[in-house]
Amino acid sequence: MLFNSYQFIFIFLPIAFGGYFFLNAKNFFLGSKVWIILSSLFFYSWWNINYLPLIVLSILVNFFISQALMKDPQHKKLFLLAGLGFNIGLLGYFKYMDFFIGNINWTLGTDIPLLHLALPLAISFYTLQQIAYLVDSYGGLVKEKNFLDYTIFVTFFPQLIAGPIVHHKEMMPQFASLKNKFLNFDNIALGLFIFSLGLFKKVVIADTFGMWTNAGYAHAEALNLIEAWVTSLSYTFQLYFDFSGYTDMAIGAALLFNIKLPQNFNSPYKATGLIDFWQRWHMTLTRFITTYIFKPFLKALGKVTFEKAMFATIFTMLIAGIWHGAAWTFVFFGILHGLAITINHYWKKTGIHLPVWAAWFITFNFLNFSFVIFRAENMEIAISMFKSMFGMNGLVLSEKYFAFLNSFENGFFVLGDVYPYIDGNSRTTIAILLAFVLVLVFKNSTAFLREFMSTRASLFYGMFLFLIATSFMSRISEFLYFNF
Amino acid sequence: MTRTEINDIIVNEIKKVLENDTMEINAETVIQDIPEWDSLNNVDLEMTLETECGIDFEVGEFEELKTLSDMIDTVGKKVN
């Protein structure tokens, strides 16, 4: 069930919420646990019930291994390896098998048939979360003995599908707290507000840019210079508003249940460097890869040197790239970001400070180019888009506003319709400019969360966002991160 | 090892990696929030503590330590 659907907002969420607090109010805490698990599994199965056995299997196996790990510390390394093998194997099989087979066929000239497996929803997220849990259990940082609690940790519906990627140790104390089992009107006001804000970001902003993105990428080879830049920027904005909108809705929905999910975005497009960017973008993923991939890998290399750390950075970002999907574009995206972070570290060592605007400009343009690779279905389309962005298909300016330049028309520059392929108009240009203002000037939702006060003004503001957003909801669209 | 010794190791290392001698760090300073602090500095600090105090952090353990005093507490427990 999508957060941005009438079924979720007007039927599922009120029932899940009402049932949970009704059972808690009757002191039937076991019942409320079961209720939230069943609600979450129902929420998950709404898409495709065929994936339900897989997530249940994953939960059972991981819980079983964590118990064995605790009961038999002498063999805990063996259990950890088995657990990692299971999780990585499951993800590898469903997500990467066809990519692997395809590449084998291509290199060896063989003809092994592809499996054509659909990616089970949320598998990339619940796998990471459980890997972190197993490693934490191995280190004695968490001790979970209750199967229902463990299941809540994995399946709690606000964060189940696409994060934030949470840690057991930050979630379970919140569910255990007695105070959190009863209605908290401050959290409800705050949750509804952030949910509305996220809904607005998703259905009004991201989906609008999404139309131009999709149309533009369908004709990457034909776009004129401005249209190509508008297409690439549209995707850059769509990606942020889509994913951070989703995250706001997740945070808002969880707050209704008195659960605080971790922050996932901190105005990433204000970043003035690539290190800075990854500290602000999909922060729970950064936290995961830093803790569970980068550091153990670096430590395994022996005595730490700067060069080894840079190598570990590129390796880690490569994994992060592939995590997004099984395609060479993601491999390339990961390596590119790894290299950029490395350059950023070398730059820091020189001690030279760029003016803030220059640092921002370089960072933002790097991001925008790298997101072309991230978005394109394959490298050919990405290259076509780059060519178009560099003016290989000429420059078109609007006849309406630039008629006075008509004597300059030549093979490269003409007057005419600027946005023929993406079906845009002057509002498209304005939307791009407004989006820059939104990401560069406005406070982010975390700041809203921190400074929120349940006043009449926030009520009106929240209602306003909610009403506009729900009126846009007839054009239902999935979240981009559901594909990762 | 005394708390002061552990404190000095941490504070000196932070000043060293950031090449900043004048910064103010107190017990309640959240290390991750120090401007310019990044994950590489964090590994650096973790490894320095491991070597100089002869201890081992579990994977994910060091990330949980937010303030300087959290770090001193945990390192203190491990060495003594």
Coordinates of C-alpha atoms in Angstrom, one line a residue:
Chain A
M1 CA 0.0 0.0 0.0
L2 CA 1.4 3.3 -1.0
F3 CA 1.6 6.2 1.6
N4 CA 0.2 8.4 -1.1
S5 CA -3.0 6.5 -1.6
Y6 CA -6.5 7.1 -0.3
Q7 CA -6.6 3.5 1.0
F8 CA -3.6 4.1 3.2
I9 CA -4.4 7.6 4.5
F10 CA -8.2 7.2 5.1
I11 CA -8.6 3.5 5.8
F12 CA -5.4 1.6 6.8
L13 CA -3.7 4.2 8.9
P14 CA -6.7 5.1 11.0
I15 CA -7.5 1.5 11.6
A16 CA -3.9 0.5 12.5
F17 CA -3.6 3.5 14.7
G18 CA -7.0 3.1 16.4
G19 CA -6.5 -0.6 17.1
Y20 CA -3.1 -0.2 18.5
F21 CA -4.0 2.4 21.1
F22 CA -7.4 0.8 21.8
L23 CA -5.6 -2.5 22.8
N24 CA -3.0 -0.6 24.7
A25 CA -5.6 1.4 26.6
K26 CA -7.1 -1.9 27.7
N27 CA -3.6 -2.9 29.0
F28 CA -3.6 -5.7 26.4
F29 CA 0.0 -5.1 25.4
L30 CA 0.6 -8.5 23.8
G31 CA -2.5 -7.9 21.7
S32 CA -1.2 -4.5 20.5
K33 CA 2.1 -6.1 19.5
V34 CA 0.3 -8.7 17.5
W35 CA -1.9 -6.0 16.0
I36 CA 0.9 -3.9 14.8
I37 CA 2.7 -6.9 13.3
L38 CA -0.5 -8.1 11.5
S39 CA -1.2 -4.5 10.3
S40 CA 2.4 -4.3 8.9
L41 CA 2.2 -7.6 7.2
F42 CA -1.1 -6.7 5.7
F43 CA 0.4 -3.4 4.5
Y44 CA 3.3 -5.3 2.9
S45 CA 1.1 -8.0 1.3
W46 CA -1.2 -5.4 -0.3
W47 CA 1.3 -5.1 -3.2
N48 CA 1.9 -8.7 -3.8
I49 CA 1.2 -11.5 -1.3
N50 CA 3.7 -13.7 -3.0
Y51 CA 6.6 -11.9 -1.3
L52 CA 5.2 -12.5 2.1
P53 CA 6.7 -15.9 2.6
L54 CA 10.1 -14.5 1.8
I55 CA 10.1 -11.8 4.4
V56 CA 8.7 -14.2 7.0
L57 CA 11.5 -16.7 6.1
S58 CA 14.1 -13.9 6.4
I59 CA 12.8 -12.9 9.8
L60 CA 12.7 -16.5 11.1
V61 CA 16.2 -17.4 10.0
N62 CA 17.7 -14.2 11.3
F63 CA 16.0 -14.5 14.6
F64 CA 17.0 -18.1 14.9
I65 CA 20.6 -17.3 14.1
S66 CA 20.7 -14.5 16.6
Q67 CA 19.4 -16.8 19.3
A68 CA 22.0 -19.4 18.5
L69 CA 24.6 -16.8 18.6
M70 CA 23.7 -15.7 22.1
K71 CA 23.3 -19.2 23.5
D72 CA 26.6 -20.6 22.1
P73 CA 29.2 -17.8 22.2
Q74 CA 32.0 -20.2 21.4
H75 CA 30.7 -20.7 17.9
K76 CA 29.3 -17.2 17.4
K77 CA 31.6 -16.4 14.5
L78 CA 30.3 -19.4 12.6
F79 CA 26.7 -18.3 13.2
L80 CA 27.5 -14.8 12.1
L81 CA 29.1 -16.0 8.9
A82 CA 26.1 -18.3 8.3
G83 CA 23.8 -15.3 8.9
L84 CA 25.7 -13.0 6.6
G85 CA 25.8 -15.8 4.0
F86 CA 22.0 -16.2 4.2
N87 CA 21.2 -12.5 3.9
I88 CA 23.7 -11.7 1.2
G89 CA 22.7 -14.9 -0.6
L90 CA 19.0 -14.1 -0.5
L91 CA 19.6 -10.5 -1.8
G92 CA 22.1 -11.7 -4.3
Y93 CA 19.8 -14.3 -5.7
F94 CA 16.8 -12.1 -6.1
K95 CA 18.5 -8.9 -7.0
Y96 CA 21.7 -9.7 -8.8
M97 CA 21.4 -13.2 -10.4
D98 CA 20.1 -12.0 -13.8
F99 CA 22.8 -9.3 -13.9
F100 CA 25.4 -11.9 -13.2
I101 CA 24.1 -14.4 -15.7
G102 CA 23.8 -11.6 -18.3
N103 CA 27.4 -10.6 -17.9
I104 CA 28.6 -14.2 -18.0
N105 CA 26.7 -14.7 -21.2
W106 CA 28.1 -11.6 -22.7
T107 CA 31.7 -12.3 -21.7
L108 CA 31.8 -16.1 -22.4
G109 CA 29.3 -16.0 -25.3
T110 CA 27.2 -18.6 -23.5
D111 CA 23.4 -18.7 -23.5
I112 CA 22.3 -19.4 -20.0
P113 CA 18.7 -18.5 -19.7
L114 CA 17.8 -15.5 -17.3
L115 CA 15.6 -16.2 -14.3
H116 CA 13.5 -13.1 -14.7
L117 CA 12.8 -12.8 -11.0
A118 CA 10.9 -9.7 -9.9
L119 CA 12.7 -7.9 -7.1
P120 CA 10.7 -8.6 -3.8
L121 CA 9.6 -5.4 -2.3
A122 CA 11.7 -3.9 0.4
I123 CA 14.3 -6.8 0.3
S124 CA 17.2 -4.4 0.0
F125 CA 16.1 -2.5 3.1
Y126 CA 15.1 -5.4 5.4
T127 CA 18.2 -7.3 4.5
L128 CA 20.5 -4.4 5.5
Q129 CA 18.6 -3.9 8.7
Q130 CA 18.9 -7.5 9.7
I131 CA 22.6 -7.7 8.8
A132 CA 23.2 -4.7 11.2
Y133 CA 21.2 -6.6 13.8
L134 CA 23.2 -9.8 13.5
V135 CA 26.5 -7.9 13.6
D136 CA 25.3 -6.0 16.7
S137 CA 24.2 -9.3 18.3
Y138 CA 27.6 -10.7 17.6
G139 CA 29.3 -7.8 19.3
G140 CA 26.9 -8.1 22.2
L141 CA 25.5 -4.7 21.5
V142 CA 21.9 -6.0 21.3
K143 CA 20.2 -8.9 23.0
E144 CA 16.7 -9.7 21.7
K145 CA 15.0 -12.7 23.1
N146 CA 11.4 -11.9 22.1
F147 CA 10.3 -13.1 18.7
L148 CA 7.3 -10.7 18.5
D149 CA 9.6 -7.7 19.4
Y150 CA 12.0 -8.8 16.7
T151 CA 9.3 -9.0 14.1
I152 CA 8.1 -5.5 15.0
F153 CA 11.7 -4.3 14.6
V154 CA 11.8 -5.6 11.0
T155 CA 8.2 -5.1 9.8
F156 CA 7.0 -1.9 11.5
F157 CA 5.2 -0.5 8.5
P158 CA 6.3 3.1 8.4
Q159 CA 9.9 2.1 7.8
L160 CA 9.5 -1.3 6.2
I161 CA 9.6 -0.5 2.5
A162 CA 12.3 2.1 2.0
G163 CA 13.7 3.0 5.4
P164 CA 15.0 5.0 7.2
I165 CA 17.3 2.0 7.9
V166 CA 16.9 1.7 11.6
H167 CA 19.0 -0.1 14.3
H168 CA 17.4 -2.5 16.8
K169 CA 19.0 -0.6 19.7
E170 CA 17.4 2.7 18.7
M171 CA 13.9 1.2 18.1
M172 CA 13.1 -1.4 20.7
P173 CA 13.5 0.8 23.8
Q174 CA 10.9 3.1 22.3
F175 CA 8.4 0.3 21.8
A176 CA 9.1 -1.0 25.3
S177 CA 8.6 2.3 27.0
L178 CA 5.3 2.3 28.8
K179 CA 4.7 6.0 28.2
N180 CA 4.8 5.4 24.5
K181 CA 2.0 3.0 24.6
F182 CA -0.6 5.7 25.2
L183 CA -1.9 8.5 23.0
N184 CA 0.4 11.6 22.9
F185 CA -1.4 14.5 21.3
D186 CA 1.8 16.4 20.6
N187 CA 3.2 13.6 18.7
I188 CA 0.0 13.2 16.8
A189 CA 0.0 16.9 15.8
L190 CA 3.6 16.7 14.8
G191 CA 3.2 13.4 13.0
L192 CA 0.3 14.6 10.9
F193 CA 2.1 17.8 10.1
I194 CA 5.3 16.0 8.9
F195 CA 3.2 13.4 7.0
S196 CA 1.4 16.2 5.2
L197 CA 4.6 17.9 4.3
G198 CA 6.0 14.7 2.9
L199 CA 2.8 14.0 1.0
F200 CA 3.0 17.4 -0.5
K201 CA 6.7 16.9 -1.5
K202 CA 5.9 13.6 -3.1
V203 CA 2.6 14.2 -5.0
V204 CA 2.9 17.8 -5.8
I205 CA 6.6 18.5 -6.3
A206 CA 8.3 15.2 -7.1
D207 CA 5.6 13.8 -9.4
T208 CA 5.4 17.1 -11.3
F209 CA 9.2 16.9 -12.0
G210 CA 8.7 13.2 -12.7
M211 CA 6.6 13.9 -15.8
W212 CA 9.3 16.0 -17.3
T213 CA 12.0 13.6 -16.3
N214 CA 10.2 10.6 -17.9
A215 CA 9.4 12.4 -21.1
G216 CA 12.9 13.8 -21.4
Y217 CA 14.7 10.5 -20.8
A218 CA 12.5 8.9 -23.4
H219 CA 14.1 11.2 -26.0
A220 CA 17.5 11.7 -24.5
E221 CA 19.2 11.7 -27.9
A222 CA 17.0 14.5 -29.3
L223 CA 16.9 17.1 -26.6
N224 CA 18.2 20.6 -27.1
L225 CA 20.6 22.1 -24.6
I226 CA 18.1 23.8 -22.3
E227 CA 15.6 21.0 -22.5
A228 CA 18.4 18.5 -21.6
W229 CA 19.5 20.5 -18.6
V230 CA 15.9 20.9 -17.5
T231 CA 15.4 17.2 -17.8
S232 CA 18.5 16.3 -15.8
L233 CA 17.6 18.9 -13.1
S234 CA 14.0 17.7 -13.0
Y235 CA 15.3 14.3 -12.1
T236 CA 17.7 15.6 -9.5
F237 CA 14.8 17.4 -7.8
Q238 CA 12.4 14.6 -8.3
L239 CA 14.8 12.1 -6.6
Y240 CA 15.2 14.3 -3.6
F241 CA 11.6 15.3 -3.2
D242 CA 10.4 11.8 -3.8
F243 CA 12.7 10.1 -1.3
S244 CA 12.7 12.8 1.3
G245 CA 8.9 13.1 0.9
Y246 CA 8.6 9.4 1.5
T247 CA 10.9 9.6 4.5
D248 CA 8.8 12.5 6.0
M249 CA 5.7 10.4 5.6
A250 CA 7.4 7.5 7.3
I251 CA 8.6 9.7 10.1
G252 CA 5.2 11.2 10.5
A253 CA 3.3 7.9 10.4
A254 CA 5.7 6.5 13.0
L255 CA 5.2 9.5 15.3
L256 CA 1.5 8.7 15.5
F257 CA 2.7 5.6 17.3
N258 CA 5.1 7.6 19.5
I259 CA 8.1 6.2 17.6
K260 CA 10.9 8.5 16.5
L261 CA 12.6 7.3 13.3
P262 CA 16.1 8.6 12.7
Q263 CA 16.7 11.6 10.4
N264 CA 17.5 10.6 6.8
F265 CA 18.0 13.9 5.0
N266 CA 19.6 17.2 6.0
S267 CA 19.2 19.6 3.1
P268 CA 21.6 17.6 0.9
Y269 CA 21.6 20.0 -2.0
K270 CA 23.1 22.6 0.2
A271 CA 26.2 20.5 0.4
T272 CA 29.5 22.1 -0.4
G273 CA 31.5 18.9 -1.0
L274 CA 30.9 15.2 -1.6
I275 CA 31.8 14.2 2.0
D276 CA 29.3 16.8 3.2
F277 CA 26.7 15.5 0.7
W278 CA 26.8 12.0 2.0
Q279 CA 26.5 13.2 5.6
R280 CA 23.2 14.9 4.5
W281 CA 21.8 12.4 1.9
H282 CA 20.1 9.1 2.8
M283 CA 21.9 9.4 6.1
T284 CA 20.9 6.0 7.5
L285 CA 22.4 4.3 4.5
T286 CA 25.6 6.3 4.9
R287 CA 25.6 5.3 8.6
F288 CA 25.1 1.6 7.6
I289 CA 27.9 1.5 4.9
T290 CA 30.3 3.4 7.1
T291 CA 29.8 1.2 10.1
Y292 CA 29.3 -2.2 8.6
I293 CA 31.4 -2.0 5.3
F294 CA 33.9 0.8 5.3
K295 CA 35.3 0.4 8.8
P296 CA 35.6 -3.3 9.0
F297 CA 37.1 -3.4 5.5
L298 CA 39.6 -0.7 6.4
K299 CA 40.5 -2.4 9.6
A300 CA 41.0 -5.7 7.8
L301 CA 43.6 -4.0 5.6
G302 CA 45.9 -3.7 8.6
K303 CA 47.5 -0.4 9.7
V304 CA 45.5 2.5 8.5
T305 CA 47.1 4.8 6.0
F306 CA 45.4 7.6 4.0
E307 CA 45.8 5.7 0.8
K308 CA 44.2 2.5 2.2
A309 CA 41.4 4.7 3.6
M310 CA 40.8 6.1 0.1
F311 CA 40.8 2.6 -1.4
A312 CA 38.3 1.5 1.2
T313 CA 36.2 4.6 0.4
I314 CA 36.0 3.7 -3.3
F315 CA 35.2 0.1 -2.5
T316 CA 32.5 1.1 -0.1
M317 CA 30.9 3.5 -2.6
L318 CA 31.0 0.8 -5.2
I319 CA 29.0 -1.5 -2.9
A320 CA 26.6 1.4 -2.2
G321 CA 26.2 2.0 -5.9
I322 CA 25.4 -1.7 -6.6
W323 CA 23.0 -1.8 -3.6
H324 CA 20.8 0.6 -5.6
G325 CA 20.4 -1.9 -8.4
A326 CA 22.0 -4.6 -10.6
A327 CA 23.2 -2.6 -13.5
W328 CA 26.5 -1.1 -14.8
T329 CA 25.1 2.4 -14.4
F330 CA 24.9 1.8 -10.7
V331 CA 28.4 0.4 -10.6
F332 CA 29.7 3.4 -12.4
F333 CA 27.7 5.8 -10.2
G334 CA 29.2 4.2 -7.1
I335 CA 32.8 4.4 -8.4
L336 CA 32.3 7.9 -9.5
H337 CA 31.1 9.0 -6.1
G338 CA 33.9 7.0 -4.4
L339 CA 36.4 8.9 -6.5
A340 CA 34.7 12.2 -5.8
I341 CA 34.8 11.6 -2.1
T342 CA 38.5 10.7 -2.4
I343 CA 39.3 13.9 -4.3
N344 CA 37.4 15.8 -1.6
H345 CA 39.6 14.2 1.1
Y346 CA 42.8 15.0 -0.8
W347 CA 41.5 18.6 -1.3
K348 CA 40.9 18.9 2.4
K349 CA 44.5 17.9 3.1
T350 CA 45.7 20.8 0.9
G351 CA 44.0 23.2 3.3
I352 CA 42.9 25.4 0.4
H353 CA 39.4 26.8 0.9
L354 CA 37.2 27.5 -2.0
P355 CA 34.6 30.3 -1.7
V356 CA 31.3 28.6 -0.5
W357 CA 29.5 29.4 -3.8
A358 CA 32.2 27.8 -5.9
A359 CA 32.3 24.7 -3.6
W360 CA 28.5 24.4 -3.9
F361 CA 28.5 24.9 -7.6
I362 CA 31.0 22.2 -8.2
T363 CA 29.3 19.8 -5.8
F364 CA 25.8 20.4 -7.2
N365 CA 26.9 20.0 -10.8
F366 CA 28.8 16.8 -10.0
L367 CA 25.6 15.5 -8.4
N368 CA 23.4 16.5 -11.3
F369 CA 25.7 14.7 -13.8
S370 CA 26.1 11.7 -11.6
F371 CA 22.3 11.4 -11.3
V372 CA 22.0 11.2 -15.1
I373 CA 23.9 7.9 -14.8
F374 CA 21.8 6.9 -11.8
R375 CA 18.5 7.6 -13.7
A376 CA 19.4 6.4 -17.2
E377 CA 18.2 2.8 -18.1
N378 CA 21.7 2.1 -19.6
M379 CA 25.0 3.8 -20.4
E380 CA 23.9 4.6 -23.9
I381 CA 21.1 6.8 -22.7
A382 CA 23.3 8.4 -20.2
I383 CA 25.8 9.3 -22.9
S384 CA 23.0 10.6 -25.1
M385 CA 21.9 12.8 -22.3
F386 CA 25.4 14.2 -21.7
K387 CA 25.7 14.9 -25.4
S388 CA 22.5 16.8 -25.4
M389 CA 23.5 18.7 -22.2
F390 CA 26.7 19.8 -24.0
G391 CA 24.7 21.2 -26.9
M392 CA 25.1 18.4 -29.6
N393 CA 21.5 19.0 -30.6
G394 CA 21.8 22.8 -30.6
L395 CA 20.4 25.5 -28.5
V396 CA 16.8 26.6 -28.8
L397 CA 15.5 29.8 -27.1
S398 CA 11.9 30.7 -26.8
E399 CA 10.5 32.7 -29.8
K400 CA 8.2 34.6 -27.5
Y401 CA 10.9 36.2 -25.3
F402 CA 14.0 36.2 -27.5
A403 CA 12.6 37.2 -30.9
F404 CA 15.1 40.1 -30.9
L405 CA 18.0 37.6 -31.4
N406 CA 16.6 36.3 -34.7
S407 CA 19.5 37.7 -36.8
F408 CA 21.9 35.4 -34.8
E409 CA 20.1 32.2 -35.8
N410 CA 22.5 29.6 -37.2
G411 CA 23.1 25.9 -37.3
F412 CA 23.5 25.7 -33.6
F413 CA 21.2 28.3 -32.3
V414 CA 17.5 28.7 -33.3
L415 CA 14.4 30.3 -32.0
G416 CA 11.4 28.1 -31.4
D417 CA 9.8 25.8 -28.9
V418 CA 12.3 25.1 -26.1
Y419 CA 10.5 22.1 -24.6
P420 CA 9.0 20.1 -27.5
Y421 CA 9.8 16.6 -26.0
I422 CA 9.0 17.1 -22.4
D423 CA 5.9 19.1 -23.2
G424 CA 6.9 22.0 -21.0
N425 CA 6.3 25.7 -21.1
S426 CA 7.5 28.8 -19.2
R427 CA 6.1 27.2 -16.0
T428 CA 8.7 24.4 -16.4
T429 CA 11.4 27.0 -16.2
I430 CA 9.8 28.7 -13.2
A431 CA 9.4 25.3 -11.4
I432 CA 13.1 24.6 -11.8
L433 CA 13.9 28.0 -10.3
L434 CA 11.5 27.5 -7.5
A435 CA 12.9 24.1 -6.7
F436 CA 16.4 25.7 -6.3
V437 CA 14.9 28.2 -3.8
L438 CA 13.2 25.3 -1.9
V439 CA 16.3 23.2 -1.6
L440 CA 18.7 26.1 -1.0
V441 CA 16.8 28.6 1.1
F442 CA 14.1 26.7 3.0
K443 CA 14.4 24.9 6.3
N444 CA 14.2 21.1 6.0
S445 CA 11.6 18.9 7.6
T446 CA 13.9 18.0 10.5
A447 CA 14.1 21.7 11.4
F448 CA 10.4 21.9 11.1
L449 CA 10.2 18.8 13.4
R450 CA 12.5 20.4 16.0
E451 CA 10.8 23.8 16.1
F452 CA 7.2 22.6 15.7
M453 CA 4.6 24.0 17.9
S454 CA 1.0 23.0 17.9
T455 CA -0.4 26.4 17.1
R456 CA -3.3 27.4 15.0
A457 CA -0.9 28.6 12.3
S458 CA 0.8 25.2 12.0
L459 CA -2.6 23.5 11.9
F460 CA -3.6 25.7 8.9
Y461 CA -0.3 25.2 7.2
G462 CA -0.5 21.5 7.7
M463 CA -4.1 21.3 6.5
F464 CA -3.2 23.5 3.5
L465 CA -0.4 21.1 2.4
F466 CA -2.6 18.1 3.1
L467 CA -5.6 19.4 1.1
I468 CA -3.5 20.4 -1.9
A469 CA -1.6 17.1 -1.8
T470 CA -4.7 14.9 -1.5
S471 CA -6.3 16.7 -4.4
F472 CA -3.2 15.7 -6.5
M473 CA -3.4 12.1 -5.4
S474 CA -5.6 11.0 -8.3
R475 CA -2.3 10.6 -10.2
I476 CA -0.9 7.8 -8.1
S477 CA 2.7 7.0 -8.6
E478 CA 5.2 4.8 -6.8
F479 CA 8.2 5.9 -5.0
L480 CA 11.5 5.8 -6.8
Y481 CA 13.3 4.0 -3.9
F482 CA 10.8 1.1 -4.1
N483 CA 12.9 -0.1 -7.1
F484 CA 16.1 -0.3 -5.1
Chain B
M1 CA 44.2 4.5 33.0
T2 CA 42.6 7.6 34.5
R3 CA 39.7 9.5 32.9
T4 CA 42.1 12.4 32.4
E5 CA 44.5 10.3 30.5
I6 CA 41.8 9.0 28.2
N7 CA 40.4 12.5 27.8
D8 CA 43.8 13.8 26.8
I9 CA 44.2 11.1 24.2
I10 CA 40.9 11.9 22.6
V11 CA 41.2 15.6 22.7
N12 CA 44.7 15.6 21.3
E13 CA 43.8 13.3 18.5
I14 CA 40.8 15.4 17.5
K15 CA 43.0 18.5 17.5
K16 CA 45.7 16.7 15.6
V17 CA 43.4 15.3 12.8
L18 CA 41.6 18.6 12.4
E19 CA 44.9 20.6 12.7
N20 CA 43.2 23.0 15.1
D21 CA 44.9 23.7 18.5
T22 CA 42.5 26.3 19.7
M23 CA 39.2 24.5 19.5
E24 CA 37.1 24.1 22.7
I25 CA 36.1 20.5 23.5
N26 CA 34.3 19.7 26.7
A27 CA 32.7 16.6 28.2
E28 CA 29.3 17.3 26.5
T29 CA 30.7 18.0 23.1
V30 CA 29.1 15.8 20.5
I31 CA 32.1 14.6 18.5
Q32 CA 30.1 14.0 15.2
D33 CA 28.8 17.6 15.3
I34 CA 32.3 19.2 15.3
P35 CA 32.5 21.2 12.0
E36 CA 34.7 19.4 9.4
W37 CA 34.5 16.1 11.3
D38 CA 34.0 13.2 8.9
S39 CA 33.8 9.4 9.0
L40 CA 37.5 9.1 8.2
N41 CA 38.4 11.2 11.2
N42 CA 36.1 9.0 13.2
V43 CA 38.0 5.8 12.2
D44 CA 41.2 7.6 13.0
L45 CA 40.0 8.4 16.5
E46 CA 38.6 4.8 17.0
M47 CA 41.9 3.2 15.9
T48 CA 44.0 5.6 18.0
L49 CA 42.0 4.6 21.1
E50 CA 42.3 1.0 20.3
T51 CA 46.1 1.2 19.9
E52 CA 46.9 3.5 22.7
C53 CA 44.5 2.0 25.3
G54 CA 45.0 -1.6 24.1
I55 CA 41.3 -2.2 23.6
D56 CA 38.9 -3.4 20.9
F57 CA 35.6 -1.9 19.8
E58 CA 32.9 -4.1 18.4
V59 CA 31.6 -3.2 14.9
G60 CA 29.1 -0.5 15.4
E61 CA 30.1 0.2 19.0
F62 CA 32.1 3.3 18.5
E63 CA 29.4 5.0 16.4
E64 CA 27.1 4.8 19.4
L65 CA 29.3 7.0 21.5
K66 CA 28.1 10.6 21.0
T67 CA 29.8 12.9 23.5
L68 CA 33.3 13.0 24.7
S69 CA 32.2 11.8 28.1
D70 CA 30.4 8.8 26.5
M71 CA 33.7 7.9 24.9
I72 CA 35.6 8.2 28.2
D73 CA 33.1 6.1 30.0
T74 CA 33.2 3.3 27.5
V75 CA 37.0 3.3 27.1
G76 CA 37.3 3.5 30.9
K77 CA 35.2 0.4 31.3
K78 CA 37.2 -1.5 28.7
V79 CA 40.7 -0.7 30.1
N80 CA 39.9 -1.3 33.7

